[in-house]
PDB file of C-alpha atoms in Angstrom:
ATOM      1  CA  MET A   1     131.162 113.626  73.491  1.00 71.00           C
ATOM      2  CA  LEU A   2     130.050 115.318  76.710  1.00 81.00           C
ATOM      3  CA  GLU A   3     132.927 115.848  79.113  1.00 90.00           C
ATOM      4  CA  ILE A   4     131.763 115.299  82.671  1.00 94.00           C
ATOM      5  CA  SER A   5     133.442 114.470  85.944  1.00 96.00           C
ATOM      6  CA  GLN A   6     132.031 112.819  89.034  1.00 97.00           C
ATOM      7  CA  GLN A   7     133.297 113.425  92.531  1.00 98.00           C
ATOM      8  CA  ILE A   8     132.504 112.035  95.941  1.00 98.00           C
ATOM      9  CA  ASN A   9     132.011 114.683  98.629  1.00 98.00           C
ATOM     10  CA  PRO A  10     133.372 117.663  96.700  1.00 98.00           C
ATOM     11  CA  PRO A  11     132.975 121.142  98.162  1.00 97.00           C
ATOM     12  CA  VAL A  12     129.585 122.296  96.906  1.00 98.00           C
ATOM     13  CA  THR A  13     127.656 125.425  97.841  1.00 98.00           C
ATOM     14  CA  ASN A  14     124.017 125.998  98.614  1.00 98.00           C
ATOM     15  CA  ASP A  15     123.838 128.275  95.562  1.00 98.00           C
ATOM     16  CA  GLN A  16     125.084 125.473  93.294  1.00 98.00           C
ATOM     17  CA  LEU A  17     122.709 122.895  94.768  1.00 98.00           C
ATOM     18  CA  ASN A  18     119.691 125.196  94.789  1.00 98.00           C
ATOM     19  CA  ALA A  19     120.321 126.161  91.144  1.00 98.00           C
ATOM     20  CA  LEU A  20     120.531 122.482  90.183  1.00 98.00           C
ATOM     21  CA  PHE A  21     117.379 121.547  92.097  1.00 98.00           C
ATOM     22  CA  ALA A  22     115.474 124.545  90.675  1.00 98.00           C
ATOM     23  CA  SER A  23     116.340 123.362  87.162  1.00 97.00           C
ATOM     24  CA  ALA A  24     115.109 119.824  87.804  1.00 96.00           C
ATOM     25  CA  TRP A  25     112.253 120.158  90.306  1.00 95.00           C
ATOM     26  CA  GLU A  26     109.319 122.406  89.450  1.00 92.00           C
ATOM     27  CA  ASN A  27     108.438 123.440  93.005  1.00 94.00           C
ATOM     28  CA  HIS A  28     111.907 123.583  94.561  1.00 96.00           C
ATOM     29  CA  THR A  29     112.232 126.054  97.423  1.00 97.00           C
ATOM     30  CA  PRO A  30     115.828 127.058  98.195  1.00 97.00           C
ATOM     31  CA  PHE A  31     117.208 125.839 101.494  1.00 95.00           C
ATOM     32  CA  ASP A  32     120.435 125.150 103.370  1.00 98.00           C
ATOM     33  CA  PHE A  33     121.901 121.823 102.223  1.00 97.00           C
ATOM     34  CA  GLN A  34     124.983 122.008 104.432  1.00 97.00           C
ATOM     35  CA  PRO A  35     123.526 120.331 107.576  1.00 97.00           C
ATOM     36  CA  ILE A  36     122.311 117.461 105.389  1.00 96.00           C
ATOM     37  CA  LEU A  37     125.677 117.039 103.689  1.00 97.00           C
ATOM     38  CA  ARG A  38     127.508 117.016 107.034  1.00 95.00           C
ATOM     39  CA  HIS A  39     125.378 114.074 108.212  1.00 95.00           C
ATOM     40  CA  SER A  40     125.542 112.083 104.967  1.00 97.00           C
ATOM     41  CA  LEU A  41     127.555 108.919 104.568  1.00 98.00           C
ATOM     42  CA  CYS A  42     128.625 110.526 101.283  1.00 98.00           C
ATOM     43  CA  TYR A  43     127.236 112.320  98.271  1.00 98.00           C
ATOM     44  CA  VAL A  44     128.139 112.292  94.602  1.00 98.00           C
ATOM     45  CA  CYS A  45     128.204 115.288  92.291  1.00 98.00           C
ATOM     46  CA  THR A  46     128.521 115.429  88.519  1.00 98.00           C
ATOM     47  CA  PHE A  47     130.084 118.459  86.864  1.00 98.00           C
ATOM     48  CA  HIS A  48     130.190 119.645  83.274  1.00 97.00           C
ATOM     49  CA  GLN A  49     133.287 121.813  83.332  1.00 92.00           C
ATOM     50  CA  THR A  50     132.666 123.702  86.606  1.00 92.00           C
ATOM     51  CA  HIS A  51     128.852 123.611  86.393  1.00 96.00           C
ATOM     52  CA  LEU A  52     127.044 121.259  88.818  1.00 98.00           C
ATOM     53  CA  ILE A  53     124.698 119.111  86.723  1.00 98.00           C
ATOM     54  CA  GLY A  54     124.017 116.109  88.963  1.00 98.00           C
ATOM     55  CA  PHE A  55     123.705 115.122  92.613  1.00 98.00           C
ATOM     56  CA  VAL A  56     122.727 112.179  94.774  1.00 98.00           C
ATOM     57  CA  ASN A  57     122.922 111.904  98.551  1.00 98.00           C
ATOM     58  CA  VAL A  58     123.645 108.738 100.536  1.00 98.00           C
ATOM     59  CA  ALA A  59     122.102 109.128 103.989  1.00 97.00           C
ATOM     60  CA  TRP A  60     122.608 106.413 106.576  1.00 96.00           C
ATOM     61  CA  ASP A  61     121.583 105.050 109.934  1.00 95.00           C
ATOM     62  CA  GLY A  62     125.114 104.896 111.339  1.00 94.00           C
ATOM     63  CA  GLY A  63     125.223 101.153 110.789  1.00 94.00           C
ATOM     64  CA  LYS A  64     124.681  98.854 107.814  1.00 95.00           C
ATOM     65  CA  HIS A  65     121.732 100.617 106.139  1.00 95.00           C
ATOM     66  CA  ALA A  66     121.933 103.605 103.807  1.00 97.00           C
ATOM     67  CA  PHE A  67     119.384 105.441 101.704  1.00 96.00           C
ATOM     68  CA  LEU A  68     119.629 107.164  98.334  1.00 97.00           C
ATOM     69  CA  LEU A  69     118.020 110.577  98.412  1.00 97.00           C
ATOM     70  CA  ASP A  70     117.569 113.463  96.023  1.00 96.00           C
ATOM     71  CA  THR A  71     118.850 111.904  92.810  1.00 97.00           C
ATOM     72  CA  THR A  72     118.848 114.983  90.595  1.00 98.00           C
ATOM     73  CA  VAL A  73     120.141 115.805  87.105  1.00 98.00           C
ATOM     74  CA  HIS A  74     119.907 119.256  85.531  1.00 98.00           C
ATOM     75  CA  ARG A  75     117.049 119.301  83.026  1.00 96.00           C
ATOM     76  CA  ASP A  76     119.412 120.159  80.132  1.00 96.00           C
ATOM     77  CA  PHE A  77     121.433 116.995  80.827  1.00 96.00           C
ATOM     78  CA  GLN A  78     118.689 114.451  81.515  1.00 95.00           C
ATOM     79  CA  ARG A  79     118.340 111.228  79.518  1.00 93.00           C
ATOM     80  CA  LEU A  80     122.092 111.034  78.823  1.00 95.00           C
ATOM     81  CA  GLY A  81     122.915 108.328  81.375  1.00 94.00           C
ATOM     82  CA  ILE A  82     124.209 110.793  83.969  1.00 96.00           C
ATOM     83  CA  GLY A  83     121.663 109.751  86.599  1.00 96.00           C
ATOM     84  CA  VAL A  84     122.555 106.072  86.236  1.00 96.00           C
ATOM     85  CA  LYS A  85     126.264 106.894  86.570  1.00 96.00           C
ATOM     86  CA  LEU A  86     125.551 109.011  89.658  1.00 97.00           C
ATOM     87  CA  VAL A  87     123.627 106.204  91.330  1.00 98.00           C
ATOM     88  CA  GLN A  88     126.195 103.568  90.361  1.00 97.00           C
ATOM     89  CA  MET A  89     128.990 105.664  91.878  1.00 97.00           C
ATOM     90  CA  ALA A  90     126.931 106.180  95.048  1.00 98.00           C
ATOM     91  CA  VAL A  91     126.295 102.420  95.269  1.00 97.00           C
ATOM     92  CA  GLU A  92     130.005 101.681  95.008  1.00 97.00           C
ATOM     93  CA  ALA A  93     130.899 104.395  97.546  1.00 98.00           C
ATOM     94  CA  ALA A  94     128.371 102.918 100.000  1.00 97.00           C
ATOM     95  CA  ARG A  95     129.776  99.423  99.428  1.00 96.00           C
ATOM     96  CA  GLN A  96     133.308 100.656 100.123  1.00 97.00           C
ATOM     97  CA  ARG A  97     132.085 102.234 103.364  1.00 97.00           C
ATOM     98  CA  GLY A  98     130.728  98.932 104.658  1.00 96.00           C
ATOM     99  CA  ILE A  99     127.039  99.403 103.895  1.00 96.00           C
ATOM    100  CA  GLU A 100     125.155  96.116 103.548  1.00 95.00           C
ATOM    101  CA  TRP A 101     121.702  97.388 102.498  1.00 94.00           C
ATOM    102  CA  LEU A 102     121.074 100.380 100.248  1.00 96.00           C
ATOM    103  CA  HIS A 103     117.471 101.531 100.030  1.00 95.00           C
ATOM    104  CA  VAL A 104     115.730 103.914  97.660  1.00 96.00           C
ATOM    105  CA  ASP A 105     112.138 105.115  97.544  1.00 92.00           C
ATOM    106  CA  TYR A 106     110.778 106.217  94.190  1.00 91.00           C
ATOM    107  CA  GLU A 107     107.609 107.036  92.347  1.00 90.00           C
ATOM    108  CA  PRO A 108     106.243 104.349  90.009  1.00 92.00           C
ATOM    109  CA  HIS A 109     107.442 106.081  86.831  1.00 93.00           C
ATOM    110  CA  LEU A 110     111.063 105.793  88.087  1.00 93.00           C
ATOM    111  CA  ARG A 111     111.001 102.020  88.591  1.00 94.00           C
ATOM    112  CA  THR A 112     112.753 101.235  85.295  1.00 95.00           C
ATOM    113  CA  PHE A 113     115.454 103.822  86.028  1.00 95.00           C
ATOM    114  CA  TYR A 114     116.274 102.323  89.421  1.00 95.00           C
ATOM    115  CA  GLU A 115     116.142  98.787  88.033  1.00 94.00           C
ATOM    116  CA  ARG A 116     118.768  99.864  85.452  1.00 94.00           C
ATOM    117  CA  CYS A 117     120.841 101.025  88.431  1.00 94.00           C
ATOM    118  CA  GLY A 118     120.668  97.542  89.981  1.00 93.00           C
ATOM    119  CA  PHE A 119     117.833  97.940  92.480  1.00 94.00           C
ATOM    120  CA  ARG A 120     115.055  95.404  92.687  1.00 93.00           C
ATOM    121  CA  HIS A 121     111.489  96.308  93.490  1.00 88.00           C
ATOM    122  CA  THR A 122     110.279  95.353  96.978  1.00 88.00           C
ATOM    123  CA  GLN A 123     107.266  96.037  99.099  1.00 85.00           C
ATOM    124  CA  ALA A 124     107.743  98.644 101.788  1.00 82.00           C
ATOM    125  CA  GLY A 125     105.654 100.703 104.144  1.00 81.00           C
ATOM    126  CA  LEU A 126     105.579 104.478 104.251  1.00 75.00           C
ATOM    127  CA  ILE A 127     103.842 107.040 106.405  1.00 79.00           C
ATOM    128  CA  ASN A 128     103.855 110.808 105.925  1.00 79.00           C
ATOM    129  CA  LEU A 129     104.140 112.146 109.464  1.00 77.00           C
ATOM    130  CA  TRP A 130     103.079 115.647 108.440  1.00 78.00           C
ATOM    131  CA  THR A 131      99.761 114.580 106.952  1.00 82.00           C
ATOM    132  CA  SER A 132      98.823 111.493 108.960  1.00 73.00           C
ATOM    133  CA  LYS A 133      96.581 111.759 111.989  1.00 71.00           C
ATOM    134  CA  ARG A 134      97.308 109.979 115.214  1.00 60.00           C
TER     135      ARG A 134
END
């Protein structure tokens, strides 16, 4: 059995996060996560021993709405239920912090994953401000 631990808001370095993201996302470019983490409602990390293998961020509007961002599991640990556990822990942490609505955007192939995590599909609007013309 795989021994993992999950923690809310543990100390985590840019090196750890960039290594995780590079393992899971083909075109990841390293960057400074610390300003993002400081403004998050919370974030959840999964560790195998001392190795960071999972992450999800809960961003928020300062009120009753929060947003799941960057759900990531190291490629060597995917399809073991770690992502679902990460999201479920983030959902509970948001609930305990008084969040009423938790949103997540996802690509169509991730719909089943997020439904397993308790989300229901809704219609929403989206605009990419970098590529849209005024």
